[in-house]
PDB file of C-alpha atoms in Angstrom:
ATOM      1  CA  UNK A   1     107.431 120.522  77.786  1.00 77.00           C
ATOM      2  CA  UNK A   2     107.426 121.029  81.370  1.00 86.00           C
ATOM      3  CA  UNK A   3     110.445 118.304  83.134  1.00 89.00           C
ATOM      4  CA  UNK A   4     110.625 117.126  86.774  1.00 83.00           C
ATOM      5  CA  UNK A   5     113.207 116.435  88.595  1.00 87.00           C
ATOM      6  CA  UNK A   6     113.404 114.248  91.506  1.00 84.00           C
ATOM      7  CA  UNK A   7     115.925 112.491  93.704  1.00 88.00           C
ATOM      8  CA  UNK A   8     116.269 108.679  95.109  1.00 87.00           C
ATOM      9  CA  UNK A   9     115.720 110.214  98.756  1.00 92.00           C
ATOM     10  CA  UNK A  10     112.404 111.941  97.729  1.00 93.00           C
ATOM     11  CA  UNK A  11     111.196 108.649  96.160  1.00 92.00           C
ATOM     12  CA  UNK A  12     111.702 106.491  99.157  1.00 94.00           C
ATOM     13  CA  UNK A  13     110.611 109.220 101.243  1.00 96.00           C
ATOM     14  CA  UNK A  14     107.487 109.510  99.235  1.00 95.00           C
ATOM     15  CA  UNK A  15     106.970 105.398  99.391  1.00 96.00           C
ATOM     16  CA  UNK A  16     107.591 105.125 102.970  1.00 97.00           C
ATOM     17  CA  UNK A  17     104.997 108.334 103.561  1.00 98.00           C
ATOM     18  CA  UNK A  18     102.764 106.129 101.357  1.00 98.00           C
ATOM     19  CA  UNK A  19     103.418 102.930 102.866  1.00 98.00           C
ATOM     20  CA  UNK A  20     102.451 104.702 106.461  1.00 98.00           C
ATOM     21  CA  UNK A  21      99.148 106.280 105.141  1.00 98.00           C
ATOM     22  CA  UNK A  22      98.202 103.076 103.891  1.00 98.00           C
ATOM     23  CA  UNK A  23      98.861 101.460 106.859  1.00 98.00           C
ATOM     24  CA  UNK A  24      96.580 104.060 108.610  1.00 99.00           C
ATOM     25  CA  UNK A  25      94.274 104.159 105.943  1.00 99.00           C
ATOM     26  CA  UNK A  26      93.466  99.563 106.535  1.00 98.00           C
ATOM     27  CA  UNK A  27      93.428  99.943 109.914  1.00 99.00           C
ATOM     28  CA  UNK A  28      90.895 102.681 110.243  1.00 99.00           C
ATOM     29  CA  UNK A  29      88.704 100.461 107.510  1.00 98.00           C
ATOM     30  CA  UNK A  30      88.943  97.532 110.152  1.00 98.00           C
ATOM     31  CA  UNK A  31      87.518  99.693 112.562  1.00 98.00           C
ATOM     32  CA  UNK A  32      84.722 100.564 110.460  1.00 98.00           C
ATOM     33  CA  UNK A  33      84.055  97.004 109.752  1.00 98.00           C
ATOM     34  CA  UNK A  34      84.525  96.121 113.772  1.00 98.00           C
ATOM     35  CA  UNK A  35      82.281  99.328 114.110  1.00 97.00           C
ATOM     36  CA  UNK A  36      79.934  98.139 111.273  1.00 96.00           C
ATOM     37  CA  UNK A  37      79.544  94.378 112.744  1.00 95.00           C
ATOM     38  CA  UNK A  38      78.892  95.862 116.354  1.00 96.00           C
ATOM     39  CA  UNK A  39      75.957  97.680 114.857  1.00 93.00           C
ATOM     40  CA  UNK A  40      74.149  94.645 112.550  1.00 93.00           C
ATOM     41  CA  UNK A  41      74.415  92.840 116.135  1.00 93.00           C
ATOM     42  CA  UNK A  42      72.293  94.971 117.389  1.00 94.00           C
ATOM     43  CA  UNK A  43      69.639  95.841 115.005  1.00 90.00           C
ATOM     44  CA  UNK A  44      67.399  93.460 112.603  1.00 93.00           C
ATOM     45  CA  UNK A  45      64.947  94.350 109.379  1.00 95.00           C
ATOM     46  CA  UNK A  46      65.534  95.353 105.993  1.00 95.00           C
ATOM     47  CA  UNK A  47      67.401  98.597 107.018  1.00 94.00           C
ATOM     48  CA  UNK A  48      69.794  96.447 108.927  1.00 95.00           C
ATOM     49  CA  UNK A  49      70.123  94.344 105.586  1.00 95.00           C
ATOM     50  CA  UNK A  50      70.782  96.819 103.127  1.00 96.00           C
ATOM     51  CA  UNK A  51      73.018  99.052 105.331  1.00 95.00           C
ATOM     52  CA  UNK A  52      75.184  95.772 105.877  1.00 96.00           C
ATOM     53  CA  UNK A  53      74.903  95.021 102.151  1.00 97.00           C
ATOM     54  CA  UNK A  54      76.195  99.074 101.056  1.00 97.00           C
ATOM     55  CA  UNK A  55      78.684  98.450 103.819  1.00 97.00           C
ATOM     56  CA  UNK A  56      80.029  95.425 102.029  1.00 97.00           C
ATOM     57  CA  UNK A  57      80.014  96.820  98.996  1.00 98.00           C
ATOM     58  CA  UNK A  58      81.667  99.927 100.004  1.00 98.00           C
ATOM     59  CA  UNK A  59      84.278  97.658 102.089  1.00 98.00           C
ATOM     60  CA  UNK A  60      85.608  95.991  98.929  1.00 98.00           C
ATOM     61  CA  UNK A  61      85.977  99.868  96.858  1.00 98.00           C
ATOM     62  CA  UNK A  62      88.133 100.640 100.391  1.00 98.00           C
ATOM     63  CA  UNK A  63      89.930  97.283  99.999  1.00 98.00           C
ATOM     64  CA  UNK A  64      90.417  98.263  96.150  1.00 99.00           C
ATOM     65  CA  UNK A  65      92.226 101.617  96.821  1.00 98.00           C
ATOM     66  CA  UNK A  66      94.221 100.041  99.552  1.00 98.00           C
ATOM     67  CA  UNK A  67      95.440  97.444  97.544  1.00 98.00           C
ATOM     68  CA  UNK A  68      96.468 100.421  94.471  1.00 98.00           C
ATOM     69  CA  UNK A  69      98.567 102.383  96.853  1.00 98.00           C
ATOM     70  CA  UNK A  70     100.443  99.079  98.064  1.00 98.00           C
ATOM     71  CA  UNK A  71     100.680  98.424  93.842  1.00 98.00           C
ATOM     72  CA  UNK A  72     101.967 101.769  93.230  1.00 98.00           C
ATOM     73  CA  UNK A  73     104.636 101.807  96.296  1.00 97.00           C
ATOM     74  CA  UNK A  74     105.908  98.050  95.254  1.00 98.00           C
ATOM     75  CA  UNK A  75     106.468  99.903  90.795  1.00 97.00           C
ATOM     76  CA  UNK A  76     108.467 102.391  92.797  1.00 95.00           C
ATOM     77  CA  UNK A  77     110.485  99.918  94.555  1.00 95.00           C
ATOM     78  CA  UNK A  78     111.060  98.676  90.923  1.00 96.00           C
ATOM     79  CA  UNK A  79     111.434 101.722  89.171  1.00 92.00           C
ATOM     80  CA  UNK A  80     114.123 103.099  92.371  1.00 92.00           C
ATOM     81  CA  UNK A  81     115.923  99.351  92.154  1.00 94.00           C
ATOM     82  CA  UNK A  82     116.660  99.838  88.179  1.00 93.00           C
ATOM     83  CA  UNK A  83     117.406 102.872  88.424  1.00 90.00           C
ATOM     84  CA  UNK A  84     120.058 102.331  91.490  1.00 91.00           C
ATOM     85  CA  UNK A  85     121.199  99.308  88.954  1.00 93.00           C
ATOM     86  CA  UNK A  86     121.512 100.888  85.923  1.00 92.00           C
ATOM     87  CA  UNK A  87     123.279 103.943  87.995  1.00 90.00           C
ATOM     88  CA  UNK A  88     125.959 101.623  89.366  1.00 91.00           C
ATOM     89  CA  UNK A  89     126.594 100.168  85.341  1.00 92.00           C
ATOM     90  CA  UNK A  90     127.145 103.628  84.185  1.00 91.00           C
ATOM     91  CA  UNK A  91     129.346 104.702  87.083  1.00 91.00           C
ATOM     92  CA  UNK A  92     131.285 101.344  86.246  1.00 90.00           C
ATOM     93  CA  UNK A  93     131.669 101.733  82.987  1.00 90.00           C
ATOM     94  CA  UNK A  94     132.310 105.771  83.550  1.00 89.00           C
ATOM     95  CA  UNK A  95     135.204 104.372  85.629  1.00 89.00           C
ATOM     96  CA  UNK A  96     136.841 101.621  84.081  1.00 87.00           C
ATOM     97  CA  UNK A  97     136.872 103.667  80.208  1.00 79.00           C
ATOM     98  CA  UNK A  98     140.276 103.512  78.715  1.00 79.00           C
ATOM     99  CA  UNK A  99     141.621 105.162  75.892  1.00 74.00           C
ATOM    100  CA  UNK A 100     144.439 103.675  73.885  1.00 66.00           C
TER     101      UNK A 100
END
């Protein structure tokens, strides 16, 4: 079984590179919508309607994926803070062992 090995550094490194693509990732879906509501201003019919309507649509699969990577990054936070807890246990209990 293949193992992995990876250190406290990489994680937060990996959650803050996540937390900064994410943060790209909603604002370039705001300007799609800011794009999107510039162009229903200036158009009307049934193309107009269902273009809005697959917009909306796709808006809330965008606001869905968004809202998994900010899930994901907050179970690392978790994951990192138990770890860093039960870390400092062992190194406490590593330290205070006596043998009589």
């Amino acid at each position: 079984m293949a193992q992995y090995s990876v250190t406290f550094q990489q994680i937060k490194s990996a959650m803050d590179t996540l937390n900064q693509l994410a943060g790209d990732f909603k604002n370039a879906v705001n300007n799609l919508e800011s794009t999107e509501g510039q162009l229903c201003s200036m158009w009307e019919g049934e193309a107009k309607d269902t273009f809005d309507k697959a917009f909306k649509q796709d808006k809330v699969q965008m606001d869905n994926f968004y809202n998994a990577i900010i899930a994901y990054v907050h179970a690392l936070e978790q994951i990192l803070t138990k770890y860093q807890t039960t870390e400092a246990a062992n190194t406490e209990i590593a330290s205070t062992r006596n043998y009589q």
